[in-house]
């Protein structure tokens, strides 16, 4: 048996199905490069037929990714597969991933087809994909609620048709570990040609069991796990990459399998995904949560001081969580700054470095200690930008215990300068009302959240702001040492995302096969 488990990252596809999630092409490319650097085996870049925006993003990622396999998703029909191939064909290692449901619930109520009709479509789809590339993955959607014998027949025929990976999704997060392990064992034993393909699993977290189910699957013969950074994804999300990878690494003594992930890249990748998507990592989240390595109880602290292994099963360094260091200060030069940016995993042009360095110097005047997280915030906010419709050029707010909060805002909309002022119930409210006045925005503010990026009263504030309009939800983020400016940036970033999503990502999927 192979001793490696392949890691198939679907942050940019299933992860993108998280509520409120939206990334523009430039952001997706940044995430893809980081994920490649993390050492995953496959990057599922998107669902090309879903929209023009999705297609262009997959195409751009295929062109950028250097070593890793890039997969495009397609339903089991010719139109989807041809479109997916057009999107990934320029990748150095392209893959097509096609799927169709295997459960009677889906066949009866959604597809309205018989088992034999669905089998035919599955085989036809795999053959079509195989006519383009050798790397073909077939998924039997809702596999865990399917009849085992039918599922086995379906994946067996998919392998005969040319699938090199067969995937068993727990689409609705219904499986429990014992039963899921038995299903994988059954497929390993009863599908005669199973040895010709890699058996993969794709678990959703509706019962909080995605990682446990993935783990038992590899213990029973699966050799690929599909997962996402921070476990983001449809509904309750997918198997968290960082959790399954570290479970395999830390318990290699018991499981005997490992991955090719460069685990010290886990934390920076998690932070990047969280900052770009605006989906916050809960503090007690395993591996990458803020408290994952924090010891609170006196007894634990005492043990850690005496010998780390008393209460620590892995070191923070293994997952790339170094002590927050004072990275640079007022007197740091351009060279040191450039090196630091590089070591954080950013590949910036010389012009971008110059701009970032200027902003960094300004920040040093405002803030005593500048940390890695501050530099990442500068890069996310100021440097890597898409051509935005809305831009904040000036903000002034007056407020106080005896004053009515008043904001004056100047913005550029498609390059045209517009200025306005308004009152509010507080400084943030005044700023938001003024931005609304200028932009004519009619979206609903679903959530507004403020965090400090690092400690201290001079910390940069990070604001996240969720907007909804016509069923489309987005999360914008902004950071600044001034919390009102950070709030305005977050609101405007959300407006830009809303504009982008309405323009490019509105799905053109017809919902039939
Ligand atoms: O959850 C699921 O079934 C999927 C498939 C498309 C693999 O995401
Ligand atoms: Zn899924």
PDB file of N, CA and C and ligand atoms in Angstrom, residues 13-14 202 204 238, ligand 2:
ATOM      1  N   UNK A  13     -12.964  25.879  -5.091  1.00  0.00           N
ATOM      2  CA  UNK A  13     -14.213  25.402  -5.712  1.00  0.00           C
ATOM      3  C   UNK A  13     -15.273  25.166  -4.636  1.00  0.00           C
ATOM      4  N   UNK A  14     -15.152  24.081  -3.844  1.00  0.00           N
ATOM      5  CA  UNK A  14     -16.179  23.858  -2.821  1.00  0.00           C
ATOM      6  C   UNK A  14     -16.087  24.955  -1.767  1.00  0.00           C
ATOM      7  N   UNK A 202     -14.462  12.760   0.019  1.00  0.00           N
ATOM      8  CA  UNK A 202     -14.788  14.189   0.018  1.00  0.00           C
ATOM      9  C   UNK A 202     -15.907  14.358   1.047  1.00  0.00           C
ATOM     10  N   UNK A 204     -18.297  16.328   3.948  1.00  0.00           N
ATOM     11  CA  UNK A 204     -18.845  17.597   4.452  1.00  0.00           C
ATOM     12  C   UNK A 204     -19.070  17.482   5.950  1.00  0.00           C
ATOM     13  N   UNK A 238     -16.137  21.726   4.586  1.00  0.00           N
ATOM     14  CA  UNK A 238     -15.514  20.469   4.155  1.00  0.00           C
ATOM     15  C   UNK A 238     -14.485  20.034   5.205  1.00  0.00           C
TER      16      UNK A 238
HETATM   17 ZN1  LIG B   2     -18.665  19.070  -1.752  1.00  0.00          ZN
END
